[in-house]
Short mmCIF file of N, CA, C and O in Angstrom, two decimals:
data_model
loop_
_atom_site.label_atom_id
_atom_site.label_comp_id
_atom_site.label_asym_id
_atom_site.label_seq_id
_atom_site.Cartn_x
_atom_site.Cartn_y
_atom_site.Cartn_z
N UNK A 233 73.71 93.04 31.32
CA UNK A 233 73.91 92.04 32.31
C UNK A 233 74.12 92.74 33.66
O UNK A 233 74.59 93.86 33.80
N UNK A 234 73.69 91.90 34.65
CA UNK A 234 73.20 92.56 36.12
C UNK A 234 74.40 91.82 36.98
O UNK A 234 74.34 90.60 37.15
N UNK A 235 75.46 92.57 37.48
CA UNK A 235 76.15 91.85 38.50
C UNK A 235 75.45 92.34 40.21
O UNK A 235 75.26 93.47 40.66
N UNK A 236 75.24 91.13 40.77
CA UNK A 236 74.32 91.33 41.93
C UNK A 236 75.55 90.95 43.07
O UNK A 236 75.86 89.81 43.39
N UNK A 237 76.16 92.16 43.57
CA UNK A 237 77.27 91.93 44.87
C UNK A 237 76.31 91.56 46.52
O UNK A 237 75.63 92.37 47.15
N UNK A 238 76.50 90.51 46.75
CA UNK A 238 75.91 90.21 47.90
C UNK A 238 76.73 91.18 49.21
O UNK A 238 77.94 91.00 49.31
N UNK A 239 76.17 91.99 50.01
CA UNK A 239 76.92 93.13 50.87
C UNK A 239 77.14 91.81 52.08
O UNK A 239 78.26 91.79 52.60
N UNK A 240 76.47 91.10 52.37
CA UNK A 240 76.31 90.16 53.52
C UNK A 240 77.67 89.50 53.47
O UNK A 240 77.98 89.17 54.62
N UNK A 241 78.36 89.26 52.81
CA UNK A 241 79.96 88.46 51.93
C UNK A 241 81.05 89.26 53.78
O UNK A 241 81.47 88.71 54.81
N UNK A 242 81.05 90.25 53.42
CA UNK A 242 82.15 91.08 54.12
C UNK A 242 81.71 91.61 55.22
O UNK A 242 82.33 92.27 56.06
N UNK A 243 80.55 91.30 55.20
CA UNK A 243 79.97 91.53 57.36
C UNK A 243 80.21 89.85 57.97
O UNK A 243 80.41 89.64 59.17
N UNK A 244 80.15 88.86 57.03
CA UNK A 244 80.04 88.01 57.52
C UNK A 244 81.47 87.19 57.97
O UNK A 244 81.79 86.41 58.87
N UNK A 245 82.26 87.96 56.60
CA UNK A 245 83.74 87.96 56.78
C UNK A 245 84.26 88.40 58.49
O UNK A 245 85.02 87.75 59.20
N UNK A 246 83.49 89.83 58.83
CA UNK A 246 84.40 90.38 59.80
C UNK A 246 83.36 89.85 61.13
O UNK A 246 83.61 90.48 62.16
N UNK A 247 82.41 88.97 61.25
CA UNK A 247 82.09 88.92 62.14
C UNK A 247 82.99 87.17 62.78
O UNK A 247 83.31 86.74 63.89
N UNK A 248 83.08 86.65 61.38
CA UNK A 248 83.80 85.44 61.36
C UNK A 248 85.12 86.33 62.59
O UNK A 248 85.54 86.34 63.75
N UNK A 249 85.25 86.83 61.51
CA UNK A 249 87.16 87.58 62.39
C UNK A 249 87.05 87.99 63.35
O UNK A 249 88.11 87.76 63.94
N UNK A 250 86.07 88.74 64.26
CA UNK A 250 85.84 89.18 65.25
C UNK A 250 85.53 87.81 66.48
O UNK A 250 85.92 87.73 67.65
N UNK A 251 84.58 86.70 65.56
CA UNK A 251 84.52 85.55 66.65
C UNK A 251 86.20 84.44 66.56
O UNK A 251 86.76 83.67 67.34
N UNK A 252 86.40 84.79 65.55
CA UNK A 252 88.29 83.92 65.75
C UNK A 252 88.86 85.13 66.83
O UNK A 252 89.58 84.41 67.53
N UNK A 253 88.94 85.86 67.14
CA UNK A 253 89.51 86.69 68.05
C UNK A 253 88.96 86.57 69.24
O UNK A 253 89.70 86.08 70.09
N UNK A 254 87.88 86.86 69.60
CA UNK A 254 87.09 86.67 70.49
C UNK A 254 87.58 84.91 71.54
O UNK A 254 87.75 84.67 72.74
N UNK A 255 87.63 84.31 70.61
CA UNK A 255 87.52 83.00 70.77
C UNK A 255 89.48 83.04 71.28
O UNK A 255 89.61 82.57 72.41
N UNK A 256 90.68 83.45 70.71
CA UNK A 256 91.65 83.68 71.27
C UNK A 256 91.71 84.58 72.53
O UNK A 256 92.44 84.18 73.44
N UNK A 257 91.15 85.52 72.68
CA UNK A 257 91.20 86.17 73.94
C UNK A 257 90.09 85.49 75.07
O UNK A 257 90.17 86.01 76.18
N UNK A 258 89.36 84.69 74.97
CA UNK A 258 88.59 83.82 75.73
C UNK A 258 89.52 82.36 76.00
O UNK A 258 89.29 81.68 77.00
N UNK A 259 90.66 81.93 74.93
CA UNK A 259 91.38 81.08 75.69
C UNK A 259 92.58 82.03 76.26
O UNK A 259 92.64 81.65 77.43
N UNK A 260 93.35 82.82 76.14
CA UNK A 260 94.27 83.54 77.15
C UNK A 260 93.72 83.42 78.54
O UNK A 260 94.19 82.87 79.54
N UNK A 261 92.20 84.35 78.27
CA UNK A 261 92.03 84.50 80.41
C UNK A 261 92.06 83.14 80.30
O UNK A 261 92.84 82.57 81.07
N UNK A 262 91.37 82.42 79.49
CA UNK A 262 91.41 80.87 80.46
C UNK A 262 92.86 80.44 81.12
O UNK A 262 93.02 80.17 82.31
N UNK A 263 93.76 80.43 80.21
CA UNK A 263 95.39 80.28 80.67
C UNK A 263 95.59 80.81 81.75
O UNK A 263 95.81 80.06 82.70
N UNK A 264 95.61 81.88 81.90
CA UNK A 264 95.33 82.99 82.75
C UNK A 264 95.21 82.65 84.32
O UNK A 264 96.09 82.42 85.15
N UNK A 265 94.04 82.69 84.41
CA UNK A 265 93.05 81.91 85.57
C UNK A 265 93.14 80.80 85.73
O UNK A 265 92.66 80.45 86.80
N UNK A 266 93.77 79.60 84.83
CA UNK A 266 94.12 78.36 85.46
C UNK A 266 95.42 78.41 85.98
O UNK A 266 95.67 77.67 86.94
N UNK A 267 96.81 79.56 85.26
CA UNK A 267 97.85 79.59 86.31
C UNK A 267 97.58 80.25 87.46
O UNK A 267 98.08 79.83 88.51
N UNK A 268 96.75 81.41 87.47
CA UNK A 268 96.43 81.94 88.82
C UNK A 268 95.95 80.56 90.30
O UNK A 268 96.43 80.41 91.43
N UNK A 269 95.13 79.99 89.75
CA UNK A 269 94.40 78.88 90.25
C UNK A 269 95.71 78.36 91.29
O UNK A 269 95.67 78.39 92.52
N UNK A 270 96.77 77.92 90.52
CA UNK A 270 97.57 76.94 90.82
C UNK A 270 98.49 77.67 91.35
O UNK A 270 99.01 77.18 92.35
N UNK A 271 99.03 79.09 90.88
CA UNK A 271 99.59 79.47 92.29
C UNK A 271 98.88 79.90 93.67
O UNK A 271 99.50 79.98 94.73
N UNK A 272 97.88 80.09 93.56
CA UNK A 272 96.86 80.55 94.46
C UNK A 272 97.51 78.84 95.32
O UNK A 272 98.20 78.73 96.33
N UNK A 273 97.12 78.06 94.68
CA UNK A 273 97.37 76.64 95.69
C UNK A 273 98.66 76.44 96.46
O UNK A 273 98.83 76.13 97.64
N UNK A 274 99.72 76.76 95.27
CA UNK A 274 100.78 76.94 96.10
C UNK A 274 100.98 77.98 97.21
O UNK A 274 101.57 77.80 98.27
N UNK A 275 100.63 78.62 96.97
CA UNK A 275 100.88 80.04 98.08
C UNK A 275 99.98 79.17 99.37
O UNK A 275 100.14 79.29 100.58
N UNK A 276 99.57 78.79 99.06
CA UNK A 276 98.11 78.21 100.48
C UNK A 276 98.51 77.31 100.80
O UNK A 276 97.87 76.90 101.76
N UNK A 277 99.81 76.27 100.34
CA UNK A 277 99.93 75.43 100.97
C UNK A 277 101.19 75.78 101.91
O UNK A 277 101.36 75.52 103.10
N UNK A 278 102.34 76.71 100.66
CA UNK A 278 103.19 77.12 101.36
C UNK A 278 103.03 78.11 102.90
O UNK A 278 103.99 78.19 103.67
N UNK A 279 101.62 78.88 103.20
CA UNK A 279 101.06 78.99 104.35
C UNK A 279 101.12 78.52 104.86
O UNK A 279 101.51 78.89 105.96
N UNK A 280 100.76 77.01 104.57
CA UNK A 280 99.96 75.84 105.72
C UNK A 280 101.61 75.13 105.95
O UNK A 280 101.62 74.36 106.90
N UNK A 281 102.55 75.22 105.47
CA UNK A 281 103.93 75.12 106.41
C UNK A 281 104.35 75.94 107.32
O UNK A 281 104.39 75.65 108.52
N UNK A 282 104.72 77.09 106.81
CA UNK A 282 104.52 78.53 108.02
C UNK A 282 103.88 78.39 109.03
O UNK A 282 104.43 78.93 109.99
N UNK A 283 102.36 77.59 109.38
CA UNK A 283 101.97 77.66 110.04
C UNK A 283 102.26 76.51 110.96
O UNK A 283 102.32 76.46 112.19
N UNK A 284 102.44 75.52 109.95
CA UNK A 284 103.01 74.40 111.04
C UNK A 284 104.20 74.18 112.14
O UNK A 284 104.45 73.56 113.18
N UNK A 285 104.80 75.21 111.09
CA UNK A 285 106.11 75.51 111.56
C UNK A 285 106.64 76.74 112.95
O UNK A 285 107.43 76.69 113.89
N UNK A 286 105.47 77.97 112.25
CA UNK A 286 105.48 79.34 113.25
C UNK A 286 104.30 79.55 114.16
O UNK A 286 104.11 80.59 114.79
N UNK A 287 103.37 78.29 114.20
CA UNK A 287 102.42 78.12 114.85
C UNK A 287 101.39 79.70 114.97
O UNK A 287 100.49 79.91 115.78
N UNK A 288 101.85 80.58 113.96
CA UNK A 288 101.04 81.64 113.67
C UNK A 288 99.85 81.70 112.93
O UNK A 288 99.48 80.71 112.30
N UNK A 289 99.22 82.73 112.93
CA UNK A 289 97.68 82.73 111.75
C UNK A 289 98.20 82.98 110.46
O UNK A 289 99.33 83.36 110.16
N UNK A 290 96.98 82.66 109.54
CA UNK A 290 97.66 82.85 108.15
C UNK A 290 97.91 84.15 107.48
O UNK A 290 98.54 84.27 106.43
N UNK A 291 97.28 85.29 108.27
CA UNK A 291 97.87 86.40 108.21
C UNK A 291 99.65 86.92 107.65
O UNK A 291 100.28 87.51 106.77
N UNK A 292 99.82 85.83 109.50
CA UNK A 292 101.35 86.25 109.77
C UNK A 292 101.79 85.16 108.48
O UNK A 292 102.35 85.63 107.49
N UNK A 293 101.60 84.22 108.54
CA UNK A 293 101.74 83.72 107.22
C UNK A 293 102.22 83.61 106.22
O UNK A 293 103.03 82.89 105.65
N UNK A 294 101.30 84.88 105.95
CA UNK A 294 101.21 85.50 104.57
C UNK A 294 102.45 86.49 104.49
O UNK A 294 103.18 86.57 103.50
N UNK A 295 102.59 87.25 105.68
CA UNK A 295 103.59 88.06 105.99
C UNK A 295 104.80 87.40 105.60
O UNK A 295 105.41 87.79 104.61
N UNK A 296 105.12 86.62 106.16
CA UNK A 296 105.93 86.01 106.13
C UNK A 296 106.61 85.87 105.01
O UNK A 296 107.67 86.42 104.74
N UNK A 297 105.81 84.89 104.13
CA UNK A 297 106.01 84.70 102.85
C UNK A 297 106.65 85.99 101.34
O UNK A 297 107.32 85.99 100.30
N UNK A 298 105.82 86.93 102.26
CA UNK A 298 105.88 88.11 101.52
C UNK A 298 107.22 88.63 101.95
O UNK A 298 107.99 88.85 101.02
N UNK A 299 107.70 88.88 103.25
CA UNK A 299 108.53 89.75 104.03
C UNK A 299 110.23 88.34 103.22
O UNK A 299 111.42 88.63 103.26
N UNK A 300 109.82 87.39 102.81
CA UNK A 300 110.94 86.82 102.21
C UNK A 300 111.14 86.63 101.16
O UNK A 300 112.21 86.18 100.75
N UNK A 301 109.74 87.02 100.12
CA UNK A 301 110.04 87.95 98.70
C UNK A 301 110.67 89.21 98.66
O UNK A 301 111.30 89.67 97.70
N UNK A 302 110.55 89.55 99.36
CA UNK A 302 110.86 91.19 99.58
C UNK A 302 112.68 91.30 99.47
O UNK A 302 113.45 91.80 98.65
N UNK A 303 112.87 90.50 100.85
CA UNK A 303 113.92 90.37 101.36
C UNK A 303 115.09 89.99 100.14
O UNK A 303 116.17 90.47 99.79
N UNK A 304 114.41 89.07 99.81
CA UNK A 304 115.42 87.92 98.72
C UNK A 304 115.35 88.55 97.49
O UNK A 304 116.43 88.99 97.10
N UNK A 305 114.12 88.76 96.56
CA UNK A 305 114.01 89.66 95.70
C UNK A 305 113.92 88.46 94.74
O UNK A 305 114.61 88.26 93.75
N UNK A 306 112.71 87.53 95.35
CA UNK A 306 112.89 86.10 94.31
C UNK A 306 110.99 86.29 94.73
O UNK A 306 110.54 86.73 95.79
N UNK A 307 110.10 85.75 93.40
CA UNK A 307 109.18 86.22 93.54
C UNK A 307 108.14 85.09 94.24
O UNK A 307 108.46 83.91 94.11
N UNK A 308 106.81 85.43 95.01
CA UNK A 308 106.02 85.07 95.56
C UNK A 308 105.75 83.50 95.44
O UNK A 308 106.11 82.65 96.26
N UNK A 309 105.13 83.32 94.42
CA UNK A 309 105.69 82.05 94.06
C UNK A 309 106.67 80.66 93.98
O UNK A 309 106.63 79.44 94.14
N UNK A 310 107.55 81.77 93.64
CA UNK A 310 108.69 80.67 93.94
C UNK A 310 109.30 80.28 95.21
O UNK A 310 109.92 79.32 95.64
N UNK A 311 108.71 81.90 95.81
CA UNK A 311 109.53 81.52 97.55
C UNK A 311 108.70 80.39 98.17
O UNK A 311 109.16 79.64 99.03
N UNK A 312 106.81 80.29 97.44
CA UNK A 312 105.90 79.48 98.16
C UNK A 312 106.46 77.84 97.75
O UNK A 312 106.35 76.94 98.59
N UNK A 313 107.03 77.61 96.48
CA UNK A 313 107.74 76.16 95.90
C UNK A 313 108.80 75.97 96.25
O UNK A 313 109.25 74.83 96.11
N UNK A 314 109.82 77.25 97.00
CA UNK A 314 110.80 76.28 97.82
C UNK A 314 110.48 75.98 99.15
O UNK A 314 111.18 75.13 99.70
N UNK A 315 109.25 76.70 100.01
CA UNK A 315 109.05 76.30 101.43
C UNK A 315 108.24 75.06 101.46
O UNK A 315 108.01 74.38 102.46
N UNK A 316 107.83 74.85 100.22
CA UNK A 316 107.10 73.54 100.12
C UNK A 316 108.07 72.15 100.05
O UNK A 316 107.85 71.00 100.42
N UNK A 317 109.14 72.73 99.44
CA UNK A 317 110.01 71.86 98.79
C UNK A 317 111.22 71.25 99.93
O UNK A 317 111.69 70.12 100.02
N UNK A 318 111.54 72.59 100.78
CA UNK A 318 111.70 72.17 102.03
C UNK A 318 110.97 71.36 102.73
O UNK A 318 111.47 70.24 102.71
N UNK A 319 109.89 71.43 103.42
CA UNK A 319 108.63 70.53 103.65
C UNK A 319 108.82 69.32 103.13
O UNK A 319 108.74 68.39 103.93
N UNK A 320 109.13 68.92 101.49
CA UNK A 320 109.48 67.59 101.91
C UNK A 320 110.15 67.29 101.66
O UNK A 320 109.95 66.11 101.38
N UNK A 321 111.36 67.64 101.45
CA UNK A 321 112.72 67.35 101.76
C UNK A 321 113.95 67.79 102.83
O UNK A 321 115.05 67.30 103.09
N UNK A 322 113.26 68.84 103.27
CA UNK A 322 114.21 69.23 104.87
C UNK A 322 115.19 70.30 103.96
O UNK A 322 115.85 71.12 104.60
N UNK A 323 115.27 70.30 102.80
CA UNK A 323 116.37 71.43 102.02
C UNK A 323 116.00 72.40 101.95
O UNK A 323 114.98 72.33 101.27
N UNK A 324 116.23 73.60 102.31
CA UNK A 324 116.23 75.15 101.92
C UNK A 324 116.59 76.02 101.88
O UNK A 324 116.09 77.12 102.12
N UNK A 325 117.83 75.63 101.48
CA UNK A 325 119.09 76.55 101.16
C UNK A 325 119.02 77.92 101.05
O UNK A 325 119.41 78.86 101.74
N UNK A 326 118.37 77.79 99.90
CA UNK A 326 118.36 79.69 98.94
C UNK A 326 117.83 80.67 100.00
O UNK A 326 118.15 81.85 100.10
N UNK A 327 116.92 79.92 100.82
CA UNK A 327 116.25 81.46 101.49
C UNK A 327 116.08 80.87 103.46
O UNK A 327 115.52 81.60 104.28
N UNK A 328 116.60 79.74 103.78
CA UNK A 328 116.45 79.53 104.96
C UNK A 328 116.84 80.44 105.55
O UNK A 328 115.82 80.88 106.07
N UNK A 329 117.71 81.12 105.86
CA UNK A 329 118.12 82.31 106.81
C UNK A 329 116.88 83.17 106.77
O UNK A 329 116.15 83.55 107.69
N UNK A 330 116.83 83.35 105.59
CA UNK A 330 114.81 84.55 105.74
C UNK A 330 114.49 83.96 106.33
O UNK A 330 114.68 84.19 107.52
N UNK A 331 113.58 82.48 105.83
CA UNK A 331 112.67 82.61 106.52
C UNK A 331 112.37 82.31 108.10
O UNK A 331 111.31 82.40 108.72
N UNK A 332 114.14 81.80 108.67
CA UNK A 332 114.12 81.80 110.20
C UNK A 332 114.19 83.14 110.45
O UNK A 332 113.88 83.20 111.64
N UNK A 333 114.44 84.34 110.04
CA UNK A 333 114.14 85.34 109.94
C UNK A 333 112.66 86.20 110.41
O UNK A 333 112.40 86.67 111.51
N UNK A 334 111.90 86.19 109.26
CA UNK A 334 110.35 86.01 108.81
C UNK A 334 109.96 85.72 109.91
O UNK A 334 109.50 86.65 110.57
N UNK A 335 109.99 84.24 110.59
CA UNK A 335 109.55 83.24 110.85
C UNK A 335 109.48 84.06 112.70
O UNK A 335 108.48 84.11 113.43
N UNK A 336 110.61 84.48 112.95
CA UNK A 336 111.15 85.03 114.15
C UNK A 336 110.42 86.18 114.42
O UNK A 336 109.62 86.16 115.36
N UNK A 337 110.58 87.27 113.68
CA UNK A 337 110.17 88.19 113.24
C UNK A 337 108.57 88.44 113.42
O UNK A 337 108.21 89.31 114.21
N UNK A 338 107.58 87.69 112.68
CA UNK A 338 106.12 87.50 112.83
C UNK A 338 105.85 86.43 113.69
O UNK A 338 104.74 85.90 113.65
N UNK A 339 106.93 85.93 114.67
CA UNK A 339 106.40 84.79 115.45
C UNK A 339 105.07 85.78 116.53
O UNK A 339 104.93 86.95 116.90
N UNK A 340 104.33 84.45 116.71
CA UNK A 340 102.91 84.68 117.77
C UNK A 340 103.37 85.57 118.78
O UNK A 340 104.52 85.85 118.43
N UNK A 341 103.06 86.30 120.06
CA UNK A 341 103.77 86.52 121.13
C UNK A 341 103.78 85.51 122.34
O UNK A 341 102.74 84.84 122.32
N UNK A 342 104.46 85.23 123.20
CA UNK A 342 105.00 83.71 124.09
C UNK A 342 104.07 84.39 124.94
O UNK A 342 104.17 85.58 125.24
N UNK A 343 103.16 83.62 125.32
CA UNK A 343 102.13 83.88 126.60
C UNK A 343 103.03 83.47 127.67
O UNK A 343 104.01 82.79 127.37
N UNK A 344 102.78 83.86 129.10
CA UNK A 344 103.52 83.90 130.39
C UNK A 344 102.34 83.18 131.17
O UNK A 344 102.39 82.32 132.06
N UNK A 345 101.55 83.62 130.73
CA UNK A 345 100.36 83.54 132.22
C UNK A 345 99.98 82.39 132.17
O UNK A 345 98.78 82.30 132.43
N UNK A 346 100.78 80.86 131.79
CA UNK A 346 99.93 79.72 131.56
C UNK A 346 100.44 78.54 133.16
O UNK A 346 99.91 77.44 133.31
#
């Protein structure tokens, strides 16, 4: 009697396993890149207060934002969800002194000649 082992059994096994993996590390970046996405938004909006506020470019901005991570030692993000959060509520306790700071600091320079 002839036992006939099909070899195809255990390639097909590990290619299965290789696409279940594949398929987990293809949803991570997705996770990934959709939180990036959304702080990317926050950071851009928390700009677009800075700017309303320091009438500077988004450069200084950016500076800004950064120069009161730095300062505070509270990260990028979060400093961009409380300047937002100020924005609409007028509260900003944790880091207002920065960012009148910041704010002072990277202000535009006062033209004279007008």
């Amino acid at each position: 009697m002839t036992v006939h082992v099909d070899e195809s059994e255990p390639a097909q096994d590990a290619l299965e396993k290789r696409a279940g993996e594949r398929v987990e590390e293809l949803q991570d970046e997705n996770a990934q890149l959709q939180e990036a996405m959304r702080s990317h938004a926050v950071v851009g909006q928390a700009i677009g207060v800075i700017l309303a506020v320091g009438h500077g470019t988004p450069d200084q901005g950016w500076d800004v934002l950064r120069g009161i991570s730095r300062a505070t030692n509270i990260k990028l993000r979060h400093v961009s969800e409380l300047i937002i959060e100020w924005a609409r509520t007028g509260q900003c306790a944790d880091i207002r002194t920065e960012l009148d700071q910041q704010l002072r600091q990277h202000a535009p320079p006062v033209r004279t000649d007008a």
